[in-house]
Structures are given as structure tokens and as C-alpha cells.
């Protein structure tokens, strides 16, 4: 098979799913805000259930809701009718996901949920289905055709379900006033979490504290930069930050000067160095380094020198 044919299949799939997603906004009714408010005002959790590929989408929506401040759990529809119905508590809201809305498991499960008097949200591609008729609120995920050429494998339909789930989560996020600080509480690990909570102070606390006096010899400056391994040193006098000397400054000096023994730190330092508050987020340090095209920032706290943040520190922490 030619590469051009494979690319054509891929493009057709993307076009099919993109067109289906674009149509979803036309299917939104007042049931959507009612469903969102129902979840928002509920004292319980969101229990999301489904079977087959819809069950997989249900698990992803559960993960998204949990990470954005709405407690949610997954309950497989087949397991539910064999004992897992005990997962549903009095104040829980149940979301049932099914493309057809008429699968045998759904037909058994829905009446049981209704008997518990829990609010039921149906996320289905067939609003006239059994699920669509029984649900308190219907979220229409209708698609004309799957991306699968046989119109069988759940492809476009599961994408539509996923988008509706994201719309629910984002709407609830807005209602809750969920901020980046809240997000950080639920994402403490990995690069994402670090971008939201890692501070400059967390980095400088692990680094050496390179500094020289303004009258220090160039040889001493070179030793300080080499030993502290941050590619720079601050020039400090009586606690005040006078400037910064980077390894780039050293290279440029060596290119220009024949006799470095007559030079001091003051002669080659860069004045008015870029600084950042030690309590600022490391992400802010990243933004400043990119903005000014530099590799180091001097960290300060209430005017006092606290250390140097190097580009490599941010790469190591996964901020870059």
C-alpha cells in the first residue's frame, strides 16, 4: 500500500471526527446546564458507567473530573448488575454512557438506578433510546457515521463522548472557580505539577552560592564559577548585589585582553543583572530566561542575595 493511501485514510479519519465534533454544539439543549448544575449542587460524587469502549471513555471522564475538583468514580455497567451497584450512594449523580442507549446491560441497569432515586444523566448518540427516555437529563452525542469504513468500530462516537465529558468538566471547573493553585493540589507529581508549585527557592536551596567581591582577581572569579558549577557568579559588596559575571563574560574578556592580571571582577561584571524573587514560581524564571535570552538569573529575597538559577536547573526539573 502506498504512503499516499495511508495518509489519505488518516486525513479522512480526522476530517470525519472533526466534523462530528463541530456538530455537537448544535445538539446542546437546556439539559446540559441542568446536568451541570445537578452535579455542582450535589452533595455526593459523580458515578460514571458504561460498557465496551464507552466504559473506557467513562474512565477518562472520571479522571478529568477528579483532577479538576469534582469527585467521581467509575462503575462498569456489567459489574454493576452483579454487585457493584453498592458503589452508588444516596447523593451521587450517575452518568450512563452508551452510543445506542439500548444495550441489554443498560436496559437492566437504568431501572435499578432509578429505583435508588439517584439523578441519571444519559450520554448517548440516540436521544430516543431507552436510556434517552429514562434519563433525567440527556446529553446528545449523535454522530452520522463512525470513522471506521465499516461503520462498526467505535471511533467517532467515542470521540464525541469524550468531548461532551470535557465540556462537563470544564463547565464545572468554571462554576467552582477552580484555579491553577487548586490544580496544583491534584497534580503534585511530574513536570506538570512542578510548573504549578516548584519555586525558585526550591532550586536555589540545592545550588551553591557563587559570589565574589568587586576587587577579586580574575583568577579567583574563574575558580568561583568553576567550583560552584552554575556558569556565573554574583558580585557582592557589603551584602549588595553589584553585578554578575558569566562564563560568557570570561570568554569575551580573554578574547579582548592581553593581561588579565590587571583586571578585577568590577572591570568585567555586567551591571544591573536580571533578578527574580526567591519565592516566585520556577515557571516565572523560565519565562524570564526566554524573554531576555539569558541562561542565569540572580535570586533575591527582600533585597538579599539568595543564589543563582541556571537554565540547566529548569531543564533538570522538567520545567523546560
mmCIF file with all atom_site columns, N, CA and C in Angstrom, residues 5 11 39 63-64 68 78 97 105 122 197 235 263 267 271 279 296 310:
data_model
loop_
_atom_site.group_PDB
_atom_site.id
_atom_site.type_symbol
_atom_site.label_atom_id
_atom_site.label_alt_id
_atom_site.label_comp_id
_atom_site.label_asym_id
_atom_site.label_entity_id
_atom_site.label_seq_id
_atom_site.pdbx_PDB_ins_code
_atom_site.Cartn_x
_atom_site.Cartn_y
_atom_site.Cartn_z
_atom_site.occupancy
_atom_site.B_iso_or_equiv
_atom_site.pdbx_formal_charge
_atom_site.auth_seq_id
_atom_site.auth_comp_id
_atom_site.auth_asym_id
_atom_site.auth_atom_id
_atom_site.pdbx_PDB_model_num
ATOM 1  N N  . UNK A 1 5   ? -1.822  6.580  0.179  1.00 0.00 ? 5   UNK A N  1
ATOM 2  C CA . UNK A 1 5   ? -3.097  5.989  0.563  1.00 0.00 ? 5   UNK A CA 1
ATOM 3  C C  . UNK A 1 5   ? -3.276  5.986  2.080  1.00 0.00 ? 5   UNK A C  1
ATOM 4  N N  . UNK A 1 11  ? -6.197  11.233 7.067  1.00 0.00 ? 11  UNK A N  1
ATOM 5  C CA . UNK A 1 11  ? -6.852  12.531 6.889  1.00 0.00 ? 11  UNK A CA 1
ATOM 6  C C  . UNK A 1 11  ? -8.368  12.390 6.896  1.00 0.00 ? 11  UNK A C  1
ATOM 7  N N  . UNK A 1 39  ? -24.913 18.291 39.057 1.00 0.00 ? 39  UNK A N  1
ATOM 8  C CA . UNK A 1 39  ? -23.646 17.791 39.604 1.00 0.00 ? 39  UNK A CA 1
ATOM 9  C C  . UNK A 1 39  ? -23.059 18.797 40.585 1.00 0.00 ? 39  UNK A C  1
ATOM 10 N N  . UNK A 1 63  ? -11.384 10.525 35.411 1.00 0.00 ? 63  UNK A N  1
ATOM 11 C CA . UNK A 1 63  ? -10.059 11.069 35.719 1.00 0.00 ? 63  UNK A CA 1
ATOM 12 C C  . UNK A 1 63  ? -10.037 12.585 35.552 1.00 0.00 ? 63  UNK A C  1
ATOM 13 N N  . UNK A 1 64  ? -10.678 13.083 34.495 1.00 0.00 ? 64  UNK A N  1
ATOM 14 C CA . UNK A 1 64  ? -10.709 14.524 34.246 1.00 0.00 ? 64  UNK A CA 1
ATOM 15 C C  . UNK A 1 64  ? -11.488 15.256 35.336 1.00 0.00 ? 64  UNK A C  1
ATOM 16 N N  . UNK A 1 68  ? -10.026 17.995 38.303 1.00 0.00 ? 68  UNK A N  1
ATOM 17 C CA . UNK A 1 68  ? -10.495 19.388 38.267 1.00 0.00 ? 68  UNK A CA 1
ATOM 18 C C  . UNK A 1 68  ? -11.481 19.687 39.397 1.00 0.00 ? 68  UNK A C  1
ATOM 19 N N  . UNK A 1 78  ? -21.560 -3.802 33.403 1.00 0.00 ? 78  UNK A N  1
ATOM 20 C CA . UNK A 1 78  ? -21.754 -5.239 33.576 1.00 0.00 ? 78  UNK A CA 1
ATOM 21 C C  . UNK A 1 78  ? -21.553 -5.646 35.025 1.00 0.00 ? 78  UNK A C  1
ATOM 22 N N  . UNK A 1 97  ? -23.107 6.152  29.960 1.00 0.00 ? 97  UNK A N  1
ATOM 23 C CA . UNK A 1 97  ? -22.642 6.410  28.604 1.00 0.00 ? 97  UNK A CA 1
ATOM 24 C C  . UNK A 1 97  ? -22.945 5.209  27.712 1.00 0.00 ? 97  UNK A C  1
ATOM 25 N N  . UNK A 1 105 ? -27.307 -4.542 28.904 1.00 0.00 ? 105 UNK A N  1
ATOM 26 C CA . UNK A 1 105 ? -26.827 -4.169 30.236 1.00 0.00 ? 105 UNK A CA 1
ATOM 27 C C  . UNK A 1 105 ? -27.434 -2.842 30.682 1.00 0.00 ? 105 UNK A C  1
ATOM 28 N N  . UNK A 1 122 ? -27.941 10.757 30.939 1.00 0.00 ? 122 UNK A N  1
ATOM 29 C CA . UNK A 1 122 ? -27.651 9.855  29.832 1.00 0.00 ? 122 UNK A CA 1
ATOM 30 C C  . UNK A 1 122 ? -26.808 10.543 28.780 1.00 0.00 ? 122 UNK A C  1
ATOM 31 N N  . UNK A 1 197 ? 3.845   24.370 41.218 1.00 0.00 ? 197 UNK A N  1
ATOM 32 C CA . UNK A 1 197 ? 4.179   24.600 42.619 1.00 0.00 ? 197 UNK A CA 1
ATOM 33 C C  . UNK A 1 197 ? 5.663   24.831 42.897 1.00 0.00 ? 197 UNK A C  1
ATOM 34 N N  . UNK A 1 235 ? 28.469  39.398 41.973 1.00 0.00 ? 235 UNK A N  1
ATOM 35 C CA . UNK A 1 235 ? 29.485  40.292 42.539 1.00 0.00 ? 235 UNK A CA 1
ATOM 36 C C  . UNK A 1 235 ? 28.814  41.026 43.699 1.00 0.00 ? 235 UNK A C  1
ATOM 37 N N  . UNK A 1 263 ? 43.115  43.036 35.791 1.00 0.00 ? 263 UNK A N  1
ATOM 38 C CA . UNK A 1 263 ? 41.655  43.214 35.847 1.00 0.00 ? 263 UNK A CA 1
ATOM 39 C C  . UNK A 1 263 ? 41.063  42.640 37.122 1.00 0.00 ? 263 UNK A C  1
ATOM 40 N N  . UNK A 1 267 ? 35.696  45.128 36.746 1.00 0.00 ? 267 UNK A N  1
ATOM 41 C CA . UNK A 1 267 ? 36.008  45.541 35.382 1.00 0.00 ? 267 UNK A CA 1
ATOM 42 C C  . UNK A 1 267 ? 35.205  44.784 34.331 1.00 0.00 ? 267 UNK A C  1
ATOM 43 N N  . UNK A 1 271 ? 26.486  44.986 34.946 1.00 0.00 ? 271 UNK A N  1
ATOM 44 C CA . UNK A 1 271 ? 25.753  45.735 35.974 1.00 0.00 ? 271 UNK A CA 1
ATOM 45 C C  . UNK A 1 271 ? 24.233  45.561 35.786 1.00 0.00 ? 271 UNK A C  1
ATOM 46 N N  . UNK A 1 279 ? 10.848  33.554 46.032 1.00 0.00 ? 279 UNK A N  1
ATOM 47 C CA . UNK A 1 279 ? 9.573   32.868 46.252 1.00 0.00 ? 279 UNK A CA 1
ATOM 48 C C  . UNK A 1 279 ? 8.720   32.781 44.981 1.00 0.00 ? 279 UNK A C  1
ATOM 49 N N  . UNK A 1 296 ? 21.100  32.584 33.113 1.00 0.00 ? 296 UNK A N  1
ATOM 50 C CA . UNK A 1 296 ? 21.091  32.642 34.574 1.00 0.00 ? 296 UNK A CA 1
ATOM 51 C C  . UNK A 1 296 ? 20.279  33.836 35.073 1.00 0.00 ? 296 UNK A C  1
ATOM 52 N N  . UNK A 1 310 ? 20.008  28.555 37.131 1.00 0.00 ? 310 UNK A N  1
ATOM 53 C CA . UNK A 1 310 ? 20.561  28.328 35.795 1.00 0.00 ? 310 UNK A CA 1
ATOM 54 C C  . UNK A 1 310 ? 19.525  27.622 34.927 1.00 0.00 ? 310 UNK A C  1
#
